[in-house]
Short mmCIF file of C-alpha atoms and ligand atoms in Angstrom, two decimals:
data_model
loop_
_atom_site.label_atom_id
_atom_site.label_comp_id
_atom_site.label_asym_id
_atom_site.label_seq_id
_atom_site.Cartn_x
_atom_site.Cartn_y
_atom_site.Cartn_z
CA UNK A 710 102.35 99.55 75.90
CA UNK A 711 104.05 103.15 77.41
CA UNK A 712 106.04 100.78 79.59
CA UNK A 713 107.46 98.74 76.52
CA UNK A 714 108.05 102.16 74.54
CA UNK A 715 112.25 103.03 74.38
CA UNK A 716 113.02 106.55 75.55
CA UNK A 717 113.38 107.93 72.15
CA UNK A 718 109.80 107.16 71.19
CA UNK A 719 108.90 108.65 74.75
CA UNK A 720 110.22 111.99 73.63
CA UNK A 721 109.36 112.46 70.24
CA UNK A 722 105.23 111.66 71.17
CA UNK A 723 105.17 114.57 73.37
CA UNK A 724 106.06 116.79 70.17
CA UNK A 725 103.84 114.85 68.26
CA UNK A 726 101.23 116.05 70.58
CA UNK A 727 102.52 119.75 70.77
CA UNK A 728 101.98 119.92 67.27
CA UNK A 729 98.63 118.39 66.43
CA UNK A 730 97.35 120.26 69.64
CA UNK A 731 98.81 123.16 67.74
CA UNK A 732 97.03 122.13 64.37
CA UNK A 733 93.54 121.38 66.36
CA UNK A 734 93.68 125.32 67.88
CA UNK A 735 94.85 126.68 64.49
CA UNK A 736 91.44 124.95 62.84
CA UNK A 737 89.45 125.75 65.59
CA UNK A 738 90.45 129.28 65.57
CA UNK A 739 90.00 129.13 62.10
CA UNK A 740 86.38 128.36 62.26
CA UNK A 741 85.56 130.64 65.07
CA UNK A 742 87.22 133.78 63.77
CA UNK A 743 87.55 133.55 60.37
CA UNK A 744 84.04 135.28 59.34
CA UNK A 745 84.66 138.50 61.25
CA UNK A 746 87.86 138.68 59.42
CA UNK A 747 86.09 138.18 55.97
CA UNK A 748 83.81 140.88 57.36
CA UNK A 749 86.48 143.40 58.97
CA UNK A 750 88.83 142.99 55.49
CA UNK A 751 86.29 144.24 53.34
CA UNK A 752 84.94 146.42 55.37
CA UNK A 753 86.67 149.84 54.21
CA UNK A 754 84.98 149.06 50.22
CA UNK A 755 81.89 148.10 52.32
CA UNK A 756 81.63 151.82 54.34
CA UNK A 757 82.78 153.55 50.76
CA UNK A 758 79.76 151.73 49.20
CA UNK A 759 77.59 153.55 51.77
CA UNK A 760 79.33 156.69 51.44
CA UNK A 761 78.64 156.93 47.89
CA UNK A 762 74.69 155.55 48.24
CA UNK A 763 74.08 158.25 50.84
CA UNK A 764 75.88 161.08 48.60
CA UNK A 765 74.32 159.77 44.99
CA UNK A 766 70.70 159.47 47.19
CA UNK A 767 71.08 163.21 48.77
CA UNK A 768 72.49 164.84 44.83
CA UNK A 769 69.15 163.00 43.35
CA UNK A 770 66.98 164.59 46.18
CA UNK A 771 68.08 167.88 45.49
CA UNK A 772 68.47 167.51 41.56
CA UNK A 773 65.67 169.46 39.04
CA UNK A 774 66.09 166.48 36.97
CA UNK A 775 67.38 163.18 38.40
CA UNK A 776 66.97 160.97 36.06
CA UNK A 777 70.10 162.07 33.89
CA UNK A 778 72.02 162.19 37.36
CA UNK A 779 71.14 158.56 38.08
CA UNK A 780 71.99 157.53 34.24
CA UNK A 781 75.48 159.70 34.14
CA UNK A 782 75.84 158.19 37.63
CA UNK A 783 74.85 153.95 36.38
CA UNK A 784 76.97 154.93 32.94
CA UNK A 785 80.16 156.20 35.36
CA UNK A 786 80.53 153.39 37.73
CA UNK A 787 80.21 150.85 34.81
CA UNK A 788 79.62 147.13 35.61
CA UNK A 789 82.29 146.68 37.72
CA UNK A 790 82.97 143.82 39.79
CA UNK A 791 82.49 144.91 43.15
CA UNK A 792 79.93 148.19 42.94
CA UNK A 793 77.80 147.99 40.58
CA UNK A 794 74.50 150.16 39.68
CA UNK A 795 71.06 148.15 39.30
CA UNK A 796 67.65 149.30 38.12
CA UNK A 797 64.85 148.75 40.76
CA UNK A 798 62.95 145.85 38.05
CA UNK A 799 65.85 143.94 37.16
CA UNK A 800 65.92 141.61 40.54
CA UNK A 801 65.52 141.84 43.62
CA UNK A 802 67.44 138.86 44.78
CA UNK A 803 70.64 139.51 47.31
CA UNK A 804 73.23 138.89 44.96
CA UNK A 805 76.07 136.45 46.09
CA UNK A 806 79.49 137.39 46.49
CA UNK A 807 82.45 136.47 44.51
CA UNK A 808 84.88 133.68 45.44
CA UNK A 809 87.04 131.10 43.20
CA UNK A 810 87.67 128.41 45.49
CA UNK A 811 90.56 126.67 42.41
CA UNK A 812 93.69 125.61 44.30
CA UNK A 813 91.94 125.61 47.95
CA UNK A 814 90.35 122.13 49.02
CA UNK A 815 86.75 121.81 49.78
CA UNK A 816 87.14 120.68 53.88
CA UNK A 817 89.26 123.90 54.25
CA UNK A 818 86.21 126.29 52.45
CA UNK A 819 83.77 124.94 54.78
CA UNK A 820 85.80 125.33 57.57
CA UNK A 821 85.86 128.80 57.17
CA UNK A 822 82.49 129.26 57.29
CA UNK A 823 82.58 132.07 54.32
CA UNK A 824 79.75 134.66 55.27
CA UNK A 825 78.13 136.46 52.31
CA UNK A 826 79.37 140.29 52.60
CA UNK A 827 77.17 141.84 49.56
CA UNK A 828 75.01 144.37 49.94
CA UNK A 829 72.03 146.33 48.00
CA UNK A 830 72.11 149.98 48.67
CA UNK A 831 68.76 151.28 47.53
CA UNK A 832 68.57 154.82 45.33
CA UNK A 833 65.50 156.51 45.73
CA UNK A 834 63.78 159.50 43.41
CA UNK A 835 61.20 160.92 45.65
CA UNK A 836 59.81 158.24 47.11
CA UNK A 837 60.37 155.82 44.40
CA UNK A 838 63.32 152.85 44.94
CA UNK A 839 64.24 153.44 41.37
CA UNK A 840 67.48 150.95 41.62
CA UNK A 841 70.33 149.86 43.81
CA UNK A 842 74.09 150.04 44.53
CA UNK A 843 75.36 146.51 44.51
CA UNK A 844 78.28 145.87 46.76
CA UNK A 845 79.69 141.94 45.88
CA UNK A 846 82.96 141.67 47.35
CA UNK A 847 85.58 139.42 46.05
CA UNK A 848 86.84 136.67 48.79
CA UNK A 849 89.40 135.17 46.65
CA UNK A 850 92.25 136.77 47.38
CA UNK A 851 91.12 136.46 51.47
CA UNK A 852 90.72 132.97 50.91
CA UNK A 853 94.00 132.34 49.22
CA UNK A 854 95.77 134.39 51.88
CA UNK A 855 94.41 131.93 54.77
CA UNK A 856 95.17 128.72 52.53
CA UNK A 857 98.84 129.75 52.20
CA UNK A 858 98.88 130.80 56.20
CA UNK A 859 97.58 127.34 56.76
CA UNK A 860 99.85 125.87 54.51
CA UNK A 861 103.00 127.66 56.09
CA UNK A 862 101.88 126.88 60.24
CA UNK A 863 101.47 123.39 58.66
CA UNK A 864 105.03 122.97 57.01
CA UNK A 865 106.71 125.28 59.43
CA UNK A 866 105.48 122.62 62.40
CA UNK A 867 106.17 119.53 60.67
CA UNK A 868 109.83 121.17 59.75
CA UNK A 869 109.66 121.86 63.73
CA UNK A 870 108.62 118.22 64.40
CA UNK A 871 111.51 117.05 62.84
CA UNK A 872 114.46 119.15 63.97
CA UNK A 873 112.50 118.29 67.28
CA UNK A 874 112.81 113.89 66.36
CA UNK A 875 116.13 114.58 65.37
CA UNK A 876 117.56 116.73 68.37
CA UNK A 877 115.71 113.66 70.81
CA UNK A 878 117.11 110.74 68.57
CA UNK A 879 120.68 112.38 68.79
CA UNK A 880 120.18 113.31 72.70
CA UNK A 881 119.07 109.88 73.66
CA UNK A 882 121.59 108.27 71.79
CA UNK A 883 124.28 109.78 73.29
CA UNK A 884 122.67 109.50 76.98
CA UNK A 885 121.83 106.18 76.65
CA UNK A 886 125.08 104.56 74.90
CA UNK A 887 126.67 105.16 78.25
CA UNK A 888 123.55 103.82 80.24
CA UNK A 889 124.09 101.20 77.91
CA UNK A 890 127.25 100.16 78.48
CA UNK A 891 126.82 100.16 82.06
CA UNK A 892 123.94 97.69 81.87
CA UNK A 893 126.79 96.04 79.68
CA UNK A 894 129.07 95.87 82.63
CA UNK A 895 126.73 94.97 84.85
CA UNK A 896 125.54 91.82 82.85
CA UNK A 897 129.33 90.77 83.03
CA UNK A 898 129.33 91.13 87.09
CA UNK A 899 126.77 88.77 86.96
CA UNK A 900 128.23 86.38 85.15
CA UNK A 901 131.11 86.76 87.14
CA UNK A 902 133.52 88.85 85.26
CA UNK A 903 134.82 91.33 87.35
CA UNK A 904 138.03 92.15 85.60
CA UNK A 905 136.43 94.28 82.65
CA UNK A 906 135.72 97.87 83.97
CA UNK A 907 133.15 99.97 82.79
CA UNK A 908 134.18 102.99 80.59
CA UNK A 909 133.39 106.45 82.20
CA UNK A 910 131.26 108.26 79.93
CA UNK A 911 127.66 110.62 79.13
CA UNK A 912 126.96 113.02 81.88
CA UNK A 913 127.70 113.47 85.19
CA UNK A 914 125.02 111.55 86.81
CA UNK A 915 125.88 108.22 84.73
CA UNK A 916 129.24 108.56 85.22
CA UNK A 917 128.80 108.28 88.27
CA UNK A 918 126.77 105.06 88.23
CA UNK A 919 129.36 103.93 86.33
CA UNK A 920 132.11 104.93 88.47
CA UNK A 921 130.14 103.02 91.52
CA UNK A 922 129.94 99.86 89.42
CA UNK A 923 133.14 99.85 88.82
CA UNK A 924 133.76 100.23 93.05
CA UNK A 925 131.08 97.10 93.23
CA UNK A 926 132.86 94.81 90.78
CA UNK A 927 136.35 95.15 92.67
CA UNK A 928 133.95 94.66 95.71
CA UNK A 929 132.42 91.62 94.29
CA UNK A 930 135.54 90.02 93.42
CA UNK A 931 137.61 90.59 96.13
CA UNK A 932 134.19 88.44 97.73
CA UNK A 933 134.55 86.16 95.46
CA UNK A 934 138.56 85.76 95.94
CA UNK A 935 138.10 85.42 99.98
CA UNK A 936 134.97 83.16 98.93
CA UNK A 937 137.24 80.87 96.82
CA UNK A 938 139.79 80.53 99.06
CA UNK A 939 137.33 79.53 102.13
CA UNK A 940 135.48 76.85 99.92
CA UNK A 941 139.17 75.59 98.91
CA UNK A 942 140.41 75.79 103.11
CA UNK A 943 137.10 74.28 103.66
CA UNK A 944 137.45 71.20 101.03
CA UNK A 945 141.13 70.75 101.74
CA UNK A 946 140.22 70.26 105.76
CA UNK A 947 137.20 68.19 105.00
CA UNK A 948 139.85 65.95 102.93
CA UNK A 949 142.58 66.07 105.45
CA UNK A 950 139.92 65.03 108.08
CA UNK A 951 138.76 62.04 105.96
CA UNK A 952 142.18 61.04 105.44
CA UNK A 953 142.72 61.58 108.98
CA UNK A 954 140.06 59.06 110.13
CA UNK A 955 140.72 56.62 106.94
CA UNK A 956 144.19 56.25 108.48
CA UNK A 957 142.76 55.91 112.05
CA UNK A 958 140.85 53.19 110.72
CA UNK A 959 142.95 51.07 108.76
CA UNK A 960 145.61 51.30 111.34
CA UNK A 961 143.43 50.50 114.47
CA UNK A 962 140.59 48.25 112.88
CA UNK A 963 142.69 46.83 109.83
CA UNK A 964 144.79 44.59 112.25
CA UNK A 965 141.97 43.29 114.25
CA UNK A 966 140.00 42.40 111.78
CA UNK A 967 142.71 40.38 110.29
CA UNK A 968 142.95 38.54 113.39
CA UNK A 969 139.27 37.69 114.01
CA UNK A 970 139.46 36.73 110.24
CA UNK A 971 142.64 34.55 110.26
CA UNK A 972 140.98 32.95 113.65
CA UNK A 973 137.89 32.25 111.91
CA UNK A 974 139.84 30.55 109.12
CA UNK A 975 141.69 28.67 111.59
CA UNK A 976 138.28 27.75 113.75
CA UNK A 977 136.55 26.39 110.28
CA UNK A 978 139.92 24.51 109.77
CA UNK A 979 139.17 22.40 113.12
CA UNK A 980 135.90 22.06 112.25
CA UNK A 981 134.79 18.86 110.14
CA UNK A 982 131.66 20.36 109.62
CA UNK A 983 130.84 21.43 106.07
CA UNK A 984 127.07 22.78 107.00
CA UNK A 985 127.85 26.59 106.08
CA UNK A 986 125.51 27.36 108.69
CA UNK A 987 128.12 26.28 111.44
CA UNK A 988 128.73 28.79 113.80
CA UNK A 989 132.83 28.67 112.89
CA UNK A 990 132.23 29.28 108.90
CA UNK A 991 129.54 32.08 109.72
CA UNK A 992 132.01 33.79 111.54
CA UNK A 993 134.52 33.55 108.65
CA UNK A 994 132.04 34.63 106.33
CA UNK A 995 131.03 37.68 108.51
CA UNK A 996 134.49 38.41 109.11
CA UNK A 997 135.11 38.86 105.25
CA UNK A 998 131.97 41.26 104.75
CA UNK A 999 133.46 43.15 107.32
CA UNK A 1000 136.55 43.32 106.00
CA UNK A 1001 135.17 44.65 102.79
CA UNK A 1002 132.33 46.93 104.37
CA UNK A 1003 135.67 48.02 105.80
CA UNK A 1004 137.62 48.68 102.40
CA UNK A 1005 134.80 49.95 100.92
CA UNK A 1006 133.58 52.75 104.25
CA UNK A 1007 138.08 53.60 103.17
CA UNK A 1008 138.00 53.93 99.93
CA UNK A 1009 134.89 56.43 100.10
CA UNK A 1010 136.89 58.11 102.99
CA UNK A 1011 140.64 58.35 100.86
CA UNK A 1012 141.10 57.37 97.47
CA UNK A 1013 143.41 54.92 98.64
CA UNK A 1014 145.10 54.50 95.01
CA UNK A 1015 144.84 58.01 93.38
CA UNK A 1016 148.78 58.61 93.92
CA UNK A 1017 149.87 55.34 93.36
CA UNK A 1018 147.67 54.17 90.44
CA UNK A 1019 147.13 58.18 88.38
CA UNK A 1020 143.40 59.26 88.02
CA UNK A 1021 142.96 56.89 84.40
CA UNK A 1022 143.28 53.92 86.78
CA UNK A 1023 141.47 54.90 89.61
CA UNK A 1024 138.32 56.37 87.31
CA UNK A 1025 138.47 52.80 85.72
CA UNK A 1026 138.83 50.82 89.52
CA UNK A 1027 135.39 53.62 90.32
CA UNK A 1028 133.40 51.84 87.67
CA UNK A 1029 134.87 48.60 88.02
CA UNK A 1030 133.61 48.84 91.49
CA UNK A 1031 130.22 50.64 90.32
CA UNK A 1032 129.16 47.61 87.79
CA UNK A 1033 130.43 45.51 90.61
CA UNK A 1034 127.62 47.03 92.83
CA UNK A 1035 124.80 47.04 90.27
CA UNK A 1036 126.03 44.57 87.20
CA UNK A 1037 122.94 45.78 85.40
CA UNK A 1038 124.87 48.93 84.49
CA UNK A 1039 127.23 48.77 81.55
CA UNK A 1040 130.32 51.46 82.27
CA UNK A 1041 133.01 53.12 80.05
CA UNK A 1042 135.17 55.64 80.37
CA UNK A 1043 137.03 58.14 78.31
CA UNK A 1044 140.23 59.72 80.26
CA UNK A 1045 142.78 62.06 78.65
CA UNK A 1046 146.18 60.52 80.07
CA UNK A 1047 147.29 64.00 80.62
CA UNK A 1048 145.28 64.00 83.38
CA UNK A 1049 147.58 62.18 85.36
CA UNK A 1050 150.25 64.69 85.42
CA UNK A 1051 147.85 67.41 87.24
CA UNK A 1052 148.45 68.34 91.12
CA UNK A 1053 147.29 66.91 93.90
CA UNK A 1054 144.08 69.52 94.22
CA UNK A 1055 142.87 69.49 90.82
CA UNK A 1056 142.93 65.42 90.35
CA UNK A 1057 141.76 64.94 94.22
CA UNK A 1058 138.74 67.09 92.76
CA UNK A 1059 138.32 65.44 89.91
CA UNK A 1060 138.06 62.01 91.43
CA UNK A 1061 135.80 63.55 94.23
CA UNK A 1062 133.56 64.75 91.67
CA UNK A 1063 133.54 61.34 89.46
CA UNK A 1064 132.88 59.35 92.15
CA UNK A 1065 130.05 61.24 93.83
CA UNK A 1066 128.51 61.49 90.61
CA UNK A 1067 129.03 57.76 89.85
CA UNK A 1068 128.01 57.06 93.69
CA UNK A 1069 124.51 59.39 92.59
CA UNK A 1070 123.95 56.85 88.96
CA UNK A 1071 124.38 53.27 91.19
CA UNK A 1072 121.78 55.39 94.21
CA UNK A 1073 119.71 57.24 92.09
CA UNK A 1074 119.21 56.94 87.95
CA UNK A 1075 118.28 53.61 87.63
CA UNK A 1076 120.39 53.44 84.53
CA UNK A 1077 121.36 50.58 82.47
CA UNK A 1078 124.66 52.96 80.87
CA UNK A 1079 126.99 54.84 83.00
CA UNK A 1080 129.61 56.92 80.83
CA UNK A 1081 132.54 58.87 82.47
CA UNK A 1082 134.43 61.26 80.14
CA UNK A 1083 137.32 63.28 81.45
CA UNK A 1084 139.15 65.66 79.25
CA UNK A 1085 141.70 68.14 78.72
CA UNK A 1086 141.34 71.45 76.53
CA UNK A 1087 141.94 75.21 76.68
CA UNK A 1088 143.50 75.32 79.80
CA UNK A 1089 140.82 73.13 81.75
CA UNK A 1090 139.50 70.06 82.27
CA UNK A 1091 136.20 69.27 81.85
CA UNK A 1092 134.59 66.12 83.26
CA UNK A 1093 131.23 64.46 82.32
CA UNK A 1094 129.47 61.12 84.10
CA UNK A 1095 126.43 60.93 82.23
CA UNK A 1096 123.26 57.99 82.05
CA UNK A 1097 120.34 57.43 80.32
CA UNK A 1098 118.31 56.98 83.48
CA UNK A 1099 115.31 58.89 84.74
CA UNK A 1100 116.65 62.05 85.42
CA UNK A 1101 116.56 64.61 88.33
CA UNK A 1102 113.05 65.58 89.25
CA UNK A 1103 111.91 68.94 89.16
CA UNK A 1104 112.37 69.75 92.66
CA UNK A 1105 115.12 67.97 93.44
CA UNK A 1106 117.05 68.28 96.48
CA UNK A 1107 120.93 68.89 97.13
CA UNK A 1108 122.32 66.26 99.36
CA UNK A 1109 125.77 66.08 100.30
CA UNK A 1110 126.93 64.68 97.38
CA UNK A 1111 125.88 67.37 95.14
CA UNK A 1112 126.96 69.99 97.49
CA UNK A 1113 130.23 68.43 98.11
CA UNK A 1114 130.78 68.93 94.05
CA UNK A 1115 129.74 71.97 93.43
CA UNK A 1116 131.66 73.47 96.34
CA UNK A 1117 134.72 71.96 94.94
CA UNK A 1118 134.36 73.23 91.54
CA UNK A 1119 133.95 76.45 93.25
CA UNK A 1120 136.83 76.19 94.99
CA UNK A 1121 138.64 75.89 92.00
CA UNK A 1122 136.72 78.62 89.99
CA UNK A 1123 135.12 76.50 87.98
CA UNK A 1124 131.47 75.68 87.65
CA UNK A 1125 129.15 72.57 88.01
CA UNK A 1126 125.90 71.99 85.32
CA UNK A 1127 123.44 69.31 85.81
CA UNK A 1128 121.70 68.82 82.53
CA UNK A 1129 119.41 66.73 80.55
CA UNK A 1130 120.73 66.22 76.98
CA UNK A 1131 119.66 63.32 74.01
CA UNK A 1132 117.70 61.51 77.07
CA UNK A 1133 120.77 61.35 79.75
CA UNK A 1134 121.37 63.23 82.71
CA UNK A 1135 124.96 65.19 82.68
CA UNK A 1136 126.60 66.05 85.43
CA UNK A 1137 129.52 68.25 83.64
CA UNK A 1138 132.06 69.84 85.50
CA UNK A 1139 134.13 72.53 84.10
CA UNK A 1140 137.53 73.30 86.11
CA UNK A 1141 139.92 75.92 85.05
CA UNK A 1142 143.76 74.98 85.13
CA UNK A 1143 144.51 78.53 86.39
CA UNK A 1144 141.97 77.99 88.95
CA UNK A 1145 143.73 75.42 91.32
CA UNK A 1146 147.14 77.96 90.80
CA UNK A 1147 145.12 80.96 92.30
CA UNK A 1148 145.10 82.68 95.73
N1 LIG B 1173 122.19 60.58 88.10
C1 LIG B 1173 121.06 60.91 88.72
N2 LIG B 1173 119.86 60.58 88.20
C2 LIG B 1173 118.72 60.93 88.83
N3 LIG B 1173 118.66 61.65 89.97
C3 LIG B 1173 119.83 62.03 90.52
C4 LIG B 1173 121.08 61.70 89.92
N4 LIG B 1173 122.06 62.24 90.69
C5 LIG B 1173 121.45 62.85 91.73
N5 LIG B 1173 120.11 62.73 91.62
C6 LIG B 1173 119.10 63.33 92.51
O1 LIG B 1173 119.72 64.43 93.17
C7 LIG B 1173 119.51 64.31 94.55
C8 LIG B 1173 120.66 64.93 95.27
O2 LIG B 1173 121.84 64.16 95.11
P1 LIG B 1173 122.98 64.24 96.20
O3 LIG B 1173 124.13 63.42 95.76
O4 LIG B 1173 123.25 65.68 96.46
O5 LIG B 1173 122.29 63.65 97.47
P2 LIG B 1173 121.97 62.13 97.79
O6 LIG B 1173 122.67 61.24 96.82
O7 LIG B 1173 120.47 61.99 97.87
O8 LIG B 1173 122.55 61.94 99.23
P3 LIG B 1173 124.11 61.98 99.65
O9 LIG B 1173 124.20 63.13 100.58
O10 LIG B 1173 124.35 60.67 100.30
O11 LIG B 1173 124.90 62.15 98.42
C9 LIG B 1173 119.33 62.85 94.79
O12 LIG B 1173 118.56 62.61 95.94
C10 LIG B 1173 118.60 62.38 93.55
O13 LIG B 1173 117.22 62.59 93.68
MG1 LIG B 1174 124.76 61.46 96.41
#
């Protein structure tokens, strides 16, 4: 949960507990201290209440005739609220003190725990308790006073709560648009986009960062670059090589082969006998597959006819020779003539990469369609052999053949996908026209 929570929300709950810790002491406080307060605010009428018991008690003590005193004394002080005189047989219940609780809710009364400050002061005549001074003070106006202190640490900390959300919203925002674009950047690098450098912004520490990513990108693709141009050395010797030994080949066994073969037809021309198990037409026969083990072992080593015949051709001559192999499979292709007019790299690649993939279908898929689609558009060509065969397994392994195509896509900065779409398996290679111009 704390680990899915963004930054700003990490702030803003440590306020959010600053202030209802705040709230929690205020009420606590509130409880614990509020009844001595109650007690030390009225205290000053509570000690003048005394003061005047202990003088009206000490004049009746020494008076000739008291009872007038007492009655001048009850008749002077009235019924007022807070003292008030009253005869000894009228009640002797406490009385209770005076608070209007209107505009205060009822949780925050009993919180405060209101004690009950009156008082009874008796007034004795000789020995008699002829009556009492009542002190009932009124705890209205104490009350109201703590509501509205409530009220203000209340608003005041929510106001504070806010300029508090506000100040972390605004700091985050501007600390993490740069952290932001620098996870930005870094998401490019991964996909391979080097070029686009990371603005320098926020503070200090994340420009830094920044700067640094910026060092690792021109890192990365000067990598890439010296990568690129390996993989292309690499594929353009591997090529030379084949063509190297395709030549040895034709050259050295190409001849003899024609002889034993043009022997063999003249051997079965001697021969009367037509049993095709005779030694002279099983030579001529083996001398054939030879010939065309050896045509075939060629072409896989040097697309013999890619020059002379433009990649449309040869594509078609690949499945020609594909449905040849396994006439189960139905082919067709799809070529963009353009093509044709490509460089030697880029259309060696593509056939490389067709005929591997076709070579994988006739090995691999067993498919009864084979489709080849080769075309041309924004700047690169993108080329598709795809069947409706059993697909790759799950944890399928890269042989040469795969290998060998996705190192020359790379080579060419382009990229190779092996996919499962509408029930076929796509190979689809994507090659950038700038791609064979680079380095
Ligand atoms: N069209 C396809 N349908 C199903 N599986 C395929 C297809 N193409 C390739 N595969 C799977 O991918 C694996 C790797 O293919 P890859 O061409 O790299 O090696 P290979 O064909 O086994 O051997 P080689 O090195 O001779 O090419 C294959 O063994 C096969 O299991
Ligand atoms: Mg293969």
């Amino acid at each position: 949960m704390w680990k899915r929570l963004p930054l700003r929300f990490r702030l803003f709950l440590p306020t959010i507990g600053l202030l209802a810790a705040t709230l929690l002491f205020g009420i606590f406080a509130l409880e614990i201290f509020s009844p001595d307060q109650f007690e030390n605010e009225s205290e000053d009428a509570a000690g003048l209440v005394r003061t005047v018991t202990k003088g009206l008690n000490e004049a009746l003590a020494v008076a000739e005739n008291p009872e007038p005193t007492l009655e001048a004394f009850a008749a002077g002080i009235g019924s007022g609220d807070a003292i008030r005189y009253r005869k000894a047989d009228v009640s002797v219940s406490r009385p209770k003190i005076r608070l209007s609780t209107d505009g205060v809710p009822g949780w925050f009364v009993s919180l405060l725990r209101i004690p009950n400050l009156s008082t009874a002061h008796p007034i004795v005549v000789g020995e008699k308790h002829v009556g009492d001074i009542l002190f009932v003070p009124d705890l209205t106006p104490d009350l109201n006073e703590k509501w509205l202190g409530f009220l203000a640490i209340v608003l005041s900390g929510s106001a504070l709560l806010v300029l508090a959300a506000v100040s972390a919203y605004l700091t985050t925002t501007l600390a993490l648009r740069p952290l932001e674009q620098l996870g930005a950047g870094l998401a490019r690098m991964q996909q391979g986009d080097y070029d686009s450098t990371i603005p320098l912004l926020g503070p200090p520490e994340i420009r830094k960062s920044c700067e640094e990513a910026n060092q690792l990108a021109r890192k990365l693709k000067r990598l890439a670059q010296d990568n690129r141009s390996m993989l292309r050395k690499l594929v353009s010797l591997q090529d030379d090589e084949r063509e190297e030994i395709a030549k040895e080949l034709h050259d050295e066994l190409g001849p003899l082969l024609f002889a034993i073969r043009a022997n063999a037809i003249a051997l079965s021309g001697y021969s009367t006998d037509p049993d095709p198990e005779a030694p002279s037409n099983q030579l001529l026969e083996a001398a054939g597959a030879v010939q065309q083990a050896s045509r075939r072992i060629l072409e896989g080593l040097s697309p013999l006819y890619l020059e002379e015949l433009g990649l449309e051709k040869s594509i078609e001559t690949l499945l020609q020779n594909a449905h040849a192999a396994l006439p189960s499979v139905a082919t067709s292709a799809e070529v963009d003539p353009r093509l044709d007019s490509l460089d030697h790299l880029m259309s060696q690649t593509i056939y490389r990469v067709i005929q591997e993939a076709i070579t994988n279908v006739i090995k691999h898929a067993q498919a009864t369609t084979l489709s080849v689609v080769a075309a041309m558009r924004d700047s690169a060509v993108t080329i598709e052999v795809s069947d409706d065969g059993i697909g790759f397994s799950d944890n399928v392994l890269l042989g040469r053949g795969l290998t060998g195509m996705s190192d020359r896509s790379r080579a060419l900065d382009g990229k190779l996908d092996l996919l499962r779409e509408d029930g076929r398996t796509v190979v689809r290679c994507w090659l950038p026209l700038a791609g064979a111009r680079a380095d």
